[in-house]
Coordinates of C-alpha atoms in Angstrom, one line a residue:
Chain W
X377 CA 2.7 -24.0 17.9
X378 CA 4.9 -21.0 18.8
X379 CA 4.7 -18.8 16.4
X380 CA 8.8 -17.6 15.0
X381 CA 9.4 -14.0 13.4
X382 CA 10.4 -14.1 9.3
X383 CA 10.6 -10.1 9.2
X384 CA 10.1 -7.0 11.0
X385 CA 9.8 -3.5 9.9
X386 CA 9.5 0.0 12.0
X387 CA 6.5 2.1 10.6
X388 CA 4.6 5.2 12.7
X389 CA 7.4 4.3 15.7
X390 CA 6.0 0.9 15.7
X391 CA 6.4 -2.7 14.1
X392 CA 5.3 -4.5 11.3
X393 CA 6.6 -8.4 12.5
X394 CA 5.2 -11.3 10.2
X395 CA 5.1 -14.9 11.5
X396 CA 5.4 -18.2 10.4
X397 CA 3.4 -20.9 13.0
X398 CA 2.1 -24.6 12.5
X399 CA -1.2 -24.4 12.1
X400 CA -3.0 -27.8 14.1
X401 CA -6.4 -27.1 13.3
X402 CA -6.0 -25.7 9.5
X403 CA -3.0 -28.9 9.3
X404 CA -0.2 -26.4 7.9
X405 CA 2.2 -23.8 8.1
X406 CA 0.0 -20.4 8.5
X407 CA 1.4 -17.1 7.9
X408 CA 0.1 -13.6 9.9
X409 CA 1.4 -9.9 10.6
X410 CA 1.3 -8.6 13.6
X411 CA 1.4 -4.6 13.7
X412 CA 3.0 -3.4 17.4
X413 CA 2.2 0.6 18.3
X414 CA 5.1 1.3 20.3
X415 CA 2.6 1.4 23.0
X416 CA 3.7 -2.4 23.2
X417 CA 7.0 -1.8 24.3
X418 CA 6.0 -0.7 27.8
X419 CA 3.2 -3.4 28.5
X420 CA 0.2 -5.3 26.6
X421 CA -2.4 -3.7 24.7
X422 CA -5.6 -4.6 22.9
X423 CA -5.9 -6.0 19.2
X424 CA -8.0 -5.8 16.1
X425 CA -8.3 -8.7 13.8
X426 CA -8.6 -7.5 10.8
X427 CA -9.6 -10.2 8.4
X428 CA -9.3 -9.8 4.6
X429 CA -11.2 -10.8 1.5
X430 CA -11.1 -12.5 -1.7
X431 CA -7.6 -13.1 -3.5
X432 CA -5.9 -11.2 -0.5
X433 CA -2.7 -12.9 2.4
X434 CA -2.3 -11.3 5.5
X435 CA 0.0 -8.4 3.6
X436 CA -2.4 -6.2 1.7
X437 CA -3.7 -4.7 4.6
X438 CA -0.6 -4.2 6.1
X439 CA 0.9 -2.7 3.7
X440 CA -1.9 -0.8 1.6
X441 CA -4.6 0.2 4.4
X442 CA -2.7 2.7 6.7
X443 CA -4.3 1.5 9.7
X444 CA -0.7 1.6 11.7
X445 CA -0.7 5.7 11.5
X446 CA -4.0 5.4 13.9
X447 CA -3.4 2.6 15.7
X448 CA 0.1 3.9 16.6
X449 CA -1.6 6.5 18.4
X450 CA -4.1 5.1 20.2
X451 CA -2.2 1.9 20.9
X452 CA -4.0 -0.6 19.0
X453 CA -1.8 -3.6 17.9
X454 CA -3.6 -4.6 14.4
X455 CA -3.6 -8.6 13.7
X456 CA -3.6 -9.7 9.9
X457 CA -3.9 -13.2 9.3
X458 CA -4.3 -14.5 5.9
X459 CA -7.1 -15.7 4.5
X460 CA -7.4 -19.9 4.2
X461 CA -4.5 -22.5 4.8
X462 CA -2.7 -23.3 2.4
X463 CA -2.7 -27.0 2.3
X464 CA -2.0 -27.4 -1.2
X465 CA -5.5 -29.4 -1.0
X466 CA -5.9 -30.4 -4.8
X467 CA -8.0 -28.1 -6.8
X468 CA -8.0 -25.4 -4.3
X469 CA -6.7 -22.9 -6.9
X470 CA -8.7 -23.4 -9.7
X471 CA -12.3 -20.7 -8.6
X472 CA -12.0 -17.5 -7.2
X473 CA -14.4 -18.3 -4.7
X474 CA -13.7 -21.1 -2.8
X475 CA -10.4 -22.9 -2.3
X476 CA -7.0 -21.0 -1.4
X477 CA -7.3 -17.4 -0.4
X478 CA -11.1 -17.9 -0.2
X479 CA -11.7 -19.7 3.3
X480 CA -14.6 -17.7 3.5
X481 CA -13.9 -18.0 7.7
X482 CA -16.4 -20.7 8.1
X483 CA -15.7 -24.8 9.3
X484 CA -15.9 -26.8 6.0
X485 CA -18.4 -29.7 6.1
X486 CA -17.4 -31.0 2.9
X487 CA -15.5 -33.2 0.7
X488 CA -11.5 -32.3 -0.3
X489 CA -12.0 -28.6 2.2
X490 CA -13.3 -30.2 5.5
X491 CA -10.1 -31.5 6.5
X492 CA -7.8 -27.9 6.0
X493 CA -10.7 -25.0 5.6
X494 CA -11.1 -24.9 9.1
X495 CA -10.8 -21.1 9.1
X496 CA -13.8 -20.0 11.8
X497 CA -11.8 -21.9 14.5
X498 CA -8.3 -21.1 13.0
X499 CA -9.6 -17.4 13.5
X500 CA -11.6 -18.0 16.8
X501 CA -9.6 -20.2 19.3
X502 CA -6.3 -21.0 17.9
X503 CA -5.0 -18.2 16.6
X504 CA -5.8 -16.0 19.8
X505 CA -3.8 -19.0 21.3
X506 CA -0.7 -18.7 19.0
X507 CA -1.0 -14.6 19.8
X508 CA -1.0 -14.7 23.2
X509 CA 2.6 -15.7 23.3
X510 CA 4.0 -12.9 21.8
X511 CA 5.1 -10.0 24.3
X512 CA 3.1 -6.7 24.0
X513 CA -0.7 -8.0 23.3
X514 CA -3.4 -8.3 25.4
X515 CA -5.8 -10.8 23.1
X516 CA -8.5 -10.3 26.5
X517 CA -9.3 -7.3 25.1
X518 CA -10.1 -7.5 20.9
X519 CA -12.3 -6.2 18.9
X520 CA -12.8 -7.4 15.1
X521 CA -12.7 -6.0 11.2
X522 CA -12.6 -6.9 7.7
X523 CA -13.3 -6.2 4.4
X524 CA -15.5 -7.5 1.6
X525 CA -15.5 -11.5 2.3
X526 CA -13.3 -10.7 5.3
X527 CA -15.8 -8.2 6.5
X528 CA -18.0 -11.4 5.9
X529 CA -15.9 -13.2 8.5
X530 CA -16.2 -10.0 10.8
X531 CA -19.6 -10.0 11.4
X532 CA -20.3 -14.1 11.7
X533 CA -17.8 -13.9 14.0
X534 CA -18.0 -10.8 16.1
X535 CA -22.2 -11.5 16.3
X536 CA -21.6 -15.5 17.0
X537 CA -18.9 -15.1 20.0
X538 CA -20.2 -11.0 21.2
X539 CA -18.2 -11.5 24.4
X540 CA -14.9 -12.4 22.7
X541 CA -15.4 -8.8 20.6
X542 CA -15.3 -5.3 21.5
X543 CA -16.6 -4.3 18.2
X544 CA -17.3 -5.0 14.8
X545 CA -16.9 -3.2 11.5
X546 CA -16.3 -3.8 7.7
X547 CA -15.5 -2.6 4.4
X548 CA -17.7 -3.5 1.8
X549 CA -19.3 -6.9 3.4
X550 CA -20.5 -9.5 2.0
X551 CA -23.2 -9.5 4.4
X552 CA -26.1 -12.0 2.7
X553 CA -23.8 -14.8 1.2
X554 CA -27.1 -17.2 1.0
X555 CA -28.6 -14.4 -1.3
X556 CA -25.5 -13.9 -3.7
X557 CA -23.6 -16.0 -5.8
X558 CA -20.1 -15.3 -4.8
X559 CA -21.1 -15.8 -1.6
X560 CA -23.7 -18.7 -2.2
X561 CA -20.7 -20.7 -4.5
X562 CA -18.7 -20.7 -1.1
X563 CA -21.4 -22.0 1.2
X564 CA -22.2 -24.7 -1.7
X565 CA -18.9 -25.6 -1.6
X566 CA -17.8 -26.0 1.9
X567 CA -21.1 -26.6 3.9
X568 CA -23.2 -28.5 1.4
X569 CA -27.0 -28.5 -0.9
X570 CA -28.5 -28.0 2.4
X571 CA -29.6 -23.9 2.8
X572 CA -30.4 -24.9 7.0
X573 CA -26.5 -25.2 7.0
X574 CA -25.6 -22.0 5.5
X575 CA -27.4 -20.0 7.9
X576 CA -25.3 -20.6 10.8
X577 CA -22.1 -17.9 8.1
X578 CA -24.9 -15.3 7.3
X579 CA -24.9 -12.2 9.3
X580 CA -27.6 -11.3 8.1
X581 CA -28.8 -14.6 8.8
X582 CA -27.6 -14.1 12.3
X583 CA -28.6 -10.8 12.8
X584 CA -32.3 -12.3 12.4
X585 CA -31.8 -14.1 15.7
X586 CA -29.5 -12.5 17.5
X587 CA -29.8 -12.1 21.4
X588 CA -26.8 -11.2 22.6
X589 CA -25.5 -8.5 24.5
X590 CA -25.8 -5.0 22.8
X591 CA -22.8 -4.2 19.9
X592 CA -22.1 -1.3 17.5
X593 CA -21.4 -2.1 14.4
X594 CA -19.8 0.3 11.6
X595 CA -20.3 -0.5 8.4
X596 CA -18.7 1.4 4.7
X597 CA -20.1 0.3 1.7
X598 CA -18.8 2.6 -1.7
X599 CA -21.4 3.5 -4.1
X600 CA -18.8 2.8 -6.7
X601 CA -18.3 -0.5 -5.9
X602 CA -19.2 -2.7 -8.3
X603 CA -20.3 -6.4 -6.1
X604 CA -22.3 -3.7 -4.0
X605 CA -25.7 -4.9 -5.0
X606 CA -25.7 -8.3 -6.9
X607 CA -22.6 -9.7 -3.4
X608 CA -22.6 -7.6 -0.7
X609 CA -26.2 -6.5 0.2
X610 CA -24.9 -4.5 3.8
X611 CA -29.1 -3.2 3.7
X612 CA -30.2 -6.7 4.4
X613 CA -27.9 -6.9 7.5
X614 CA -28.9 -3.5 9.1
X615 CA -32.3 -4.1 8.2
X616 CA -32.3 -7.6 9.7
X617 CA -30.5 -6.0 12.5
X618 CA -32.7 -6.5 15.9
X619 CA -32.4 -2.9 18.1
X620 CA -29.8 -4.2 20.3
X621 CA -27.1 -4.2 17.0
X622 CA -26.9 -0.4 16.3
X623 CA -25.6 -1.4 13.0
X624 CA -24.6 2.2 11.4
X625 CA -24.2 2.3 7.6
X626 CA -22.4 4.9 5.8
X627 CA -22.9 4.8 2.3
X628 CA -19.1 6.9 1.0
X629 CA -20.1 8.6 -2.4
X630 CA -17.8 7.1 -5.2
X631 CA -15.7 4.9 -3.7
X632 CA -14.9 1.7 -5.2
X633 CA -14.1 -1.8 -3.5
X634 CA -10.3 -1.5 -3.3
X635 CA -7.7 -0.2 -0.8
X636 CA -8.4 3.3 -1.4
X637 CA -11.9 3.2 -0.2
X638 CA -10.2 1.5 3.0
X639 CA -7.4 4.3 3.5
X640 CA -9.7 7.2 3.0
X641 CA -11.8 5.6 6.0
X642 CA -9.8 3.5 7.9
X643 CA -9.0 6.0 10.6
X644 CA -12.6 6.1 11.6
X645 CA -12.9 2.1 11.7
X646 CA -9.2 2.3 14.2
X647 CA -10.7 5.4 16.3
X648 CA -14.5 3.3 16.3
X649 CA -12.7 -0.2 18.0
X650 CA -10.2 2.0 20.4
X651 CA -13.2 3.3 21.9
X652 CA -15.3 0.5 22.3
X653 CA -12.2 -1.4 24.4
Chain K
X1098 CA 0.5 12.4 -27.8
X1099 CA -2.3 12.6 -25.6
X1100 CA -3.2 10.5 -22.6
X1101 CA -5.7 8.0 -22.1
X1102 CA -7.5 8.1 -18.9
X1103 CA -7.6 3.7 -17.5
X1104 CA -8.4 3.4 -14.4
X1105 CA -10.1 6.1 -11.8
X1106 CA -10.4 5.2 -7.5
X1107 CA -11.3 7.6 -4.9
X1108 CA -9.3 8.5 -2.6
X1109 CA -9.5 11.0 1.1
X1110 CA -12.2 13.3 -1.9
X1111 CA -9.7 13.1 -4.8
X1112 CA -8.8 10.9 -7.2
X1113 CA -5.8 8.6 -8.6
X1114 CA -6.3 8.4 -12.4
X1115 CA -4.1 5.9 -14.2
X1116 CA -3.3 6.7 -17.9
X1117 CA -1.3 5.0 -21.1
X1118 CA 0.1 7.4 -23.8
X1119 CA 2.2 6.7 -26.6
X1120 CA 5.9 8.1 -25.9
X1121 CA 8.1 9.9 -29.0
X1122 CA 11.1 10.4 -26.6
X1123 CA 10.7 6.3 -25.4
X1124 CA 9.7 5.3 -28.7
X1125 CA 7.0 3.5 -26.8
X1126 CA 3.9 3.0 -24.5
X1127 CA 4.2 4.7 -21.2
X1128 CA 2.0 4.4 -18.6
X1129 CA 1.4 6.4 -15.7
X1130 CA -1.0 7.8 -12.3
X1131 CA -1.9 10.9 -11.2
X1132 CA -3.4 12.1 -7.9
X1133 CA -6.1 15.3 -8.5
X1134 CA -7.1 16.5 -4.7
X1135 CA -10.3 18.1 -4.8
X1136 CA -9.1 21.2 -5.0
X1137 CA -7.9 20.4 -8.6
X1138 CA -11.7 20.4 -9.5
X1139 CA -11.9 23.7 -8.9
X1140 CA -9.0 25.2 -10.5
X1141 CA -5.1 24.2 -11.4
X1142 CA -3.1 22.7 -8.6
X1143 CA 0.7 22.7 -8.2
X1144 CA 2.5 19.2 -9.3
X1145 CA 4.7 17.3 -7.1
X1146 CA 6.2 14.3 -8.9
X1147 CA 7.5 11.3 -7.5
X1148 CA 10.0 9.3 -8.9
X1149 CA 10.0 5.4 -7.5
X1150 CA 12.7 2.8 -7.4
X1151 CA 14.3 0.2 -9.2
X1152 CA 11.8 -3.0 -9.8
X1153 CA 8.9 -0.2 -8.9
X1154 CA 6.4 0.8 -11.3
X1155 CA 3.8 4.0 -11.2
X1156 CA 1.7 1.4 -8.8
X1157 CA 3.8 0.8 -6.0
X1158 CA 4.3 4.9 -4.9
X1159 CA 0.3 5.1 -5.3
X1160 CA -1.1 2.0 -3.2
X1161 CA 1.7 2.2 -0.5
X1162 CA 3.0 5.4 0.7
X1163 CA -0.4 7.2 1.7
X1164 CA 0.8 10.3 0.4
X1165 CA -2.7 11.0 -1.0
X1166 CA -3.7 11.8 2.1
X1167 CA -2.4 14.7 2.9
X1168 CA -1.9 15.9 -1.1
X1169 CA -5.6 15.9 -0.3
X1170 CA -5.2 18.5 2.5
X1171 CA -2.8 20.4 0.9
X1172 CA -4.5 21.0 -2.7
X1173 CA -1.4 19.1 -4.7
X1174 CA -1.0 16.6 -7.8
X1175 CA 1.6 13.8 -7.1
X1176 CA 2.8 12.7 -10.5
X1177 CA 3.7 8.9 -10.2
X1178 CA 5.4 7.9 -14.0
X1179 CA 6.9 4.6 -15.0
X1180 CA 11.4 3.7 -13.7
X1181 CA 11.9 3.0 -17.3
X1182 CA 11.0 2.7 -20.7
X1183 CA 8.9 -0.3 -21.5
X1184 CA 10.1 -1.1 -25.0
X1185 CA 10.9 -4.9 -25.0
X1186 CA 14.9 -4.1 -25.7
X1187 CA 16.2 -7.5 -25.5
X1188 CA 18.0 -8.4 -22.7
X1189 CA 16.3 -5.7 -20.6
X1190 CA 15.1 -8.2 -17.5
X1191 CA 18.3 -9.5 -16.7
X1192 CA 19.2 -7.9 -14.5
X1193 CA 17.8 -5.4 -11.9
X1194 CA 20.5 -2.3 -12.2
X1195 CA 20.0 -1.8 -15.5
X1196 CA 16.8 -2.1 -18.4
X1197 CA 13.3 -2.6 -17.0
X1198 CA 12.2 -0.7 -14.2
X1199 CA 15.7 0.4 -14.3
X1200 CA 16.2 3.6 -16.6
X1201 CA 17.9 5.1 -13.9
X1202 CA 16.4 8.9 -14.8
X1203 CA 19.2 9.4 -17.2
X1204 CA 19.8 9.8 -21.5
X1205 CA 21.8 6.7 -22.1
X1206 CA 24.7 6.6 -25.1
X1207 CA 25.5 3.1 -25.4
X1208 CA 24.3 0.6 -27.5
X1209 CA 21.1 -1.5 -26.8
X1210 CA 19.8 1.6 -24.4
X1211 CA 20.2 4.4 -26.1
X1212 CA 17.2 4.5 -28.6
X1213 CA 14.9 3.5 -25.8
X1214 CA 16.6 4.7 -22.6
X1215 CA 16.1 8.5 -22.9
X1216 CA 14.0 8.9 -19.4
X1217 CA 15.5 12.7 -18.2
X1218 CA 14.1 13.9 -21.6
X1219 CA 11.1 12.0 -21.1
X1220 CA 10.6 13.2 -16.8
X1221 CA 11.9 16.7 -17.8
X1222 CA 10.7 17.8 -21.1
X1223 CA 7.7 15.5 -22.5
X1224 CA 5.4 14.4 -19.2
X1225 CA 5.5 18.1 -18.3
X1226 CA 4.1 17.9 -21.5
X1227 CA 1.2 15.5 -21.5
X1228 CA 0.5 16.6 -18.0
X1229 CA -0.5 20.1 -19.4
X1230 CA -3.4 18.6 -21.8
X1231 CA -4.7 17.5 -19.1
X1232 CA -7.3 19.5 -16.6
X1233 CA -6.8 20.3 -13.2
X1234 CA -2.8 20.7 -12.7
X1235 CA -1.0 23.4 -13.5
X1236 CA 2.2 22.0 -14.7
X1237 CA 4.0 25.2 -13.9
X1238 CA 4.7 25.6 -10.4
X1239 CA 6.1 22.0 -9.9
X1240 CA 8.4 19.9 -6.9
X1241 CA 10.5 16.6 -7.3
X1242 CA 10.9 13.9 -5.1
X1243 CA 11.7 10.0 -5.1
X1244 CA 13.1 6.9 -3.3
X1245 CA 15.9 5.5 -4.4
X1246 CA 16.8 5.0 -7.6
X1247 CA 14.3 7.6 -7.8
X1248 CA 16.0 10.1 -5.2
X1249 CA 18.7 9.9 -7.4
X1250 CA 16.5 11.0 -10.3
X1251 CA 15.1 13.6 -8.2
X1252 CA 18.4 15.5 -7.0
X1253 CA 19.7 15.5 -10.4
X1254 CA 16.9 16.3 -11.9
X1255 CA 16.2 18.9 -9.3
X1256 CA 19.5 20.3 -9.5
X1257 CA 20.3 20.5 -12.8
X1258 CA 16.3 22.4 -13.5
X1259 CA 16.6 24.2 -10.4
X1260 CA 14.2 27.2 -12.1
X1261 CA 11.3 23.9 -12.7
X1262 CA 11.1 21.9 -9.6
X1263 CA 10.7 24.3 -6.3
X1264 CA 12.1 22.2 -3.6
X1265 CA 13.8 19.0 -4.0
X1266 CA 13.4 15.4 -1.7
X1267 CA 14.5 11.7 -1.3
X1268 CA 13.7 8.6 1.2
X1269 CA 17.5 7.0 0.3
X1270 CA 18.3 8.6 -2.7
X1271 CA 21.1 6.8 -4.6
X1272 CA 23.1 10.5 -4.1
X1273 CA 26.7 9.4 -5.3
X1274 CA 25.8 6.0 -7.9
X1275 CA 29.5 6.9 -9.1
X1276 CA 31.1 5.3 -6.0
X1277 CA 28.9 2.9 -5.3
X1278 CA 28.0 -0.7 -6.7
X1279 CA 24.6 -0.8 -8.3
X1280 CA 25.2 3.4 -9.7
X1281 CA 28.2 2.5 -11.1
X1282 CA 27.3 -1.0 -12.9
X1283 CA 24.2 1.1 -14.8
X1284 CA 26.0 4.6 -15.2
X1285 CA 28.8 2.6 -17.0
X1286 CA 25.6 -0.1 -19.0
X1287 CA 24.4 3.3 -19.9
X1288 CA 27.0 5.6 -20.4
X1289 CA 29.4 3.8 -21.6
X1290 CA 33.5 3.6 -19.5
X1291 CA 34.4 6.9 -19.4
X1292 CA 33.5 8.2 -16.4
X1293 CA 33.6 12.1 -16.5
X1294 CA 30.5 11.2 -18.7
X1295 CA 28.8 9.9 -15.4
X1296 CA 29.4 13.3 -13.3
X1297 CA 25.7 14.8 -14.9
X1298 CA 24.6 12.1 -13.3
X1299 CA 25.4 11.6 -9.9
X1300 CA 24.3 14.0 -7.3
X1301 CA 26.7 14.9 -5.6
X1302 CA 28.9 15.2 -8.3
X1303 CA 27.2 18.0 -9.7
X1304 CA 26.5 19.7 -6.1
X1305 CA 30.2 19.9 -6.1
X1306 CA 30.0 22.5 -9.4
X1307 CA 26.6 23.8 -8.1
X1308 CA 26.3 27.7 -9.1
X1309 CA 22.1 28.0 -9.2
X1310 CA 19.9 29.8 -7.0
X1311 CA 19.2 28.7 -3.5
X1312 CA 17.3 25.8 -3.3
X1313 CA 16.0 23.4 -0.1
X1314 CA 16.7 20.0 0.2
X1315 CA 15.2 17.4 2.1
X1316 CA 16.8 13.3 2.6
X1317 CA 15.0 10.9 5.3
X1318 CA 17.4 7.9 5.3
X1319 CA 16.7 4.7 7.5
X1320 CA 19.8 3.5 9.5
X1321 CA 18.3 0.1 9.2
X1322 CA 18.4 0.3 5.4
X1323 CA 20.5 -2.7 4.3
X1324 CA 22.0 -0.3 1.5
X1325 CA 22.7 2.8 3.3
X1326 CA 26.4 2.7 3.4
X1327 CA 27.5 1.0 0.0
X1328 CA 24.6 2.0 -2.1
X1329 CA 23.3 5.4 -1.4
X1330 CA 25.6 7.5 0.6
X1331 CA 23.6 10.6 1.3
X1332 CA 26.6 12.2 3.5
X1333 CA 29.0 12.0 0.9
X1334 CA 25.8 14.7 -0.9
X1335 CA 25.1 16.8 2.3
X1336 CA 29.2 17.0 2.6
X1337 CA 29.3 18.0 -1.1
X1338 CA 26.6 20.7 -1.0
X1339 CA 27.7 24.4 -1.6
X1340 CA 25.8 26.6 1.2
X1341 CA 22.9 28.0 -0.7
X1342 CA 21.8 24.8 -1.4
X1343 CA 20.3 23.5 2.1
X1344 CA 20.6 20.1 2.9
X1345 CA 18.2 18.6 5.4
X1346 CA 19.5 15.0 5.9
X1347 CA 17.7 13.1 8.9
X1348 CA 18.9 9.6 9.7
X1349 CA 15.3 7.6 11.4
X1350 CA 16.7 5.4 13.8
X1351 CA 15.8 1.7 13.3
X1352 CA 14.1 2.1 10.1
X1353 CA 14.5 0.2 6.6
X1354 CA 14.6 1.0 2.7
X1355 CA 10.5 -0.3 2.5
X1356 CA 7.3 2.0 2.2
X1357 CA 7.3 1.4 5.5
X1358 CA 9.6 4.0 5.6
X1359 CA 8.3 6.2 3.5
X1360 CA 4.1 6.4 4.3
X1361 CA 6.0 7.2 8.4
X1362 CA 7.1 10.2 7.2
X1363 CA 5.7 11.4 3.4
X1364 CA 3.2 13.7 5.3
X1365 CA 6.3 16.2 6.3
X1366 CA 8.0 16.0 2.1
X1367 CA 4.1 16.7 0.6
X1368 CA 4.4 19.5 3.7
X1369 CA 8.2 20.3 2.8
X1370 CA 7.1 20.8 -0.8
X1371 CA 4.1 22.5 -0.2
X1372 CA 5.7 25.5 1.5
X1373 CA 8.1 26.0 -1.5
X1374 CA 5.4 26.0 -3.9

């Protein structure tokens, strides 16, 4: 279904436009925001997807990360989707790791989740189709990044669809969810007890058997991030990656899990994607 | 009373530190945030006060304006106070223009407000004293800016204390509150019906009789700001200013009242103050 514009705010010469549309894949209304750089007024620009973390919606990245400054300069659109269906599934607000704002960018197969919680298909298939109906966006030239749960989403989606996304980057990604408490809780709820079904949504497991084309991956991890050692494990991902995946894992001294870290290094990420697009 | 640190987040090599202290002037606990640039670790740096607008607290500017990037580069600390006492005055949450998050940076003289709502004295006297107890800040070198209600605060406080603040800047300031619906509502509630008492807190009225030293003033006003014509009136201020007040009023085409506008032009403001400090 076509997206209808809900609001527009000018920034750095371009526009943040928030849209609402009916998602067939998710069975509910969904909201997302696009930042259009000034260059989008004269032609179609590449798109950089940003997948947000637990508890977020489409606005956190748009209001706090300040990625628009570099995106304006380099002529890239930023695509900020929501983090889960908003389908009023009973109990979806009960836990931080499962349910609303915790869609984990996967296709659920279990119980009450399987009807609506199909965020993998939403991000990979339906959202690009909706975006292709908007002016100024070249959805054939795409790249993907994310934060925390969204870093997990970016790695999984990027590696499983290497021809769709030019590059991958992440801040503090949940990079090996099968081996981490929060990730395991989510994977179990959405995919069931059989861990063999979890591998398709675990970036470290995907990396182990990756046989696709070469791909550059940039990861920033703050050393004062309380989630780092127990729940994120980006080192596991780097160690598992075959040589055609060029993984740069940067440890940022004293930085935490917040958007203050992201704003500090976001210019590097936007420029990294621009160089691959 | 000394300030105690509540949280610390690293950004652009410096630190956002949030503090709590008991305010004698306001008769309640108050929270404020300081951004320390990296230079504050090696010596004392000048301070730039930022006064926020209606409905805000100390966090809006810190999380959304992205002033820290330029402040880090130029070696200036950012001081972001709260917008009102938090003293549980009965009914203080009932109106947007009066009460909590709407202190209007004045000393109230009326009714239930006069005991706590003394934000002018808090910003001009008590807060600098509290800051002088923190390491790395040179509170003798200060400048002041603000947004909307906080733009009003910056103009009023800056012009009434020209020796304390090197320069003044504002985004979309309530620049002539006596002649505007929202400003009048607030001034009447805090200062009473006699409009002669309002002049000391109306930047346009202060400008008319200003006889102090020369002062540079930078104002950005978005042309798509819904509050502009009826409630802000920066043109009245510019027209009233005597020649020793060098007022640059920039109309920004298509920009609105939000922090998206502020982030777009914040580098200019931080650099403007740095040049005067």
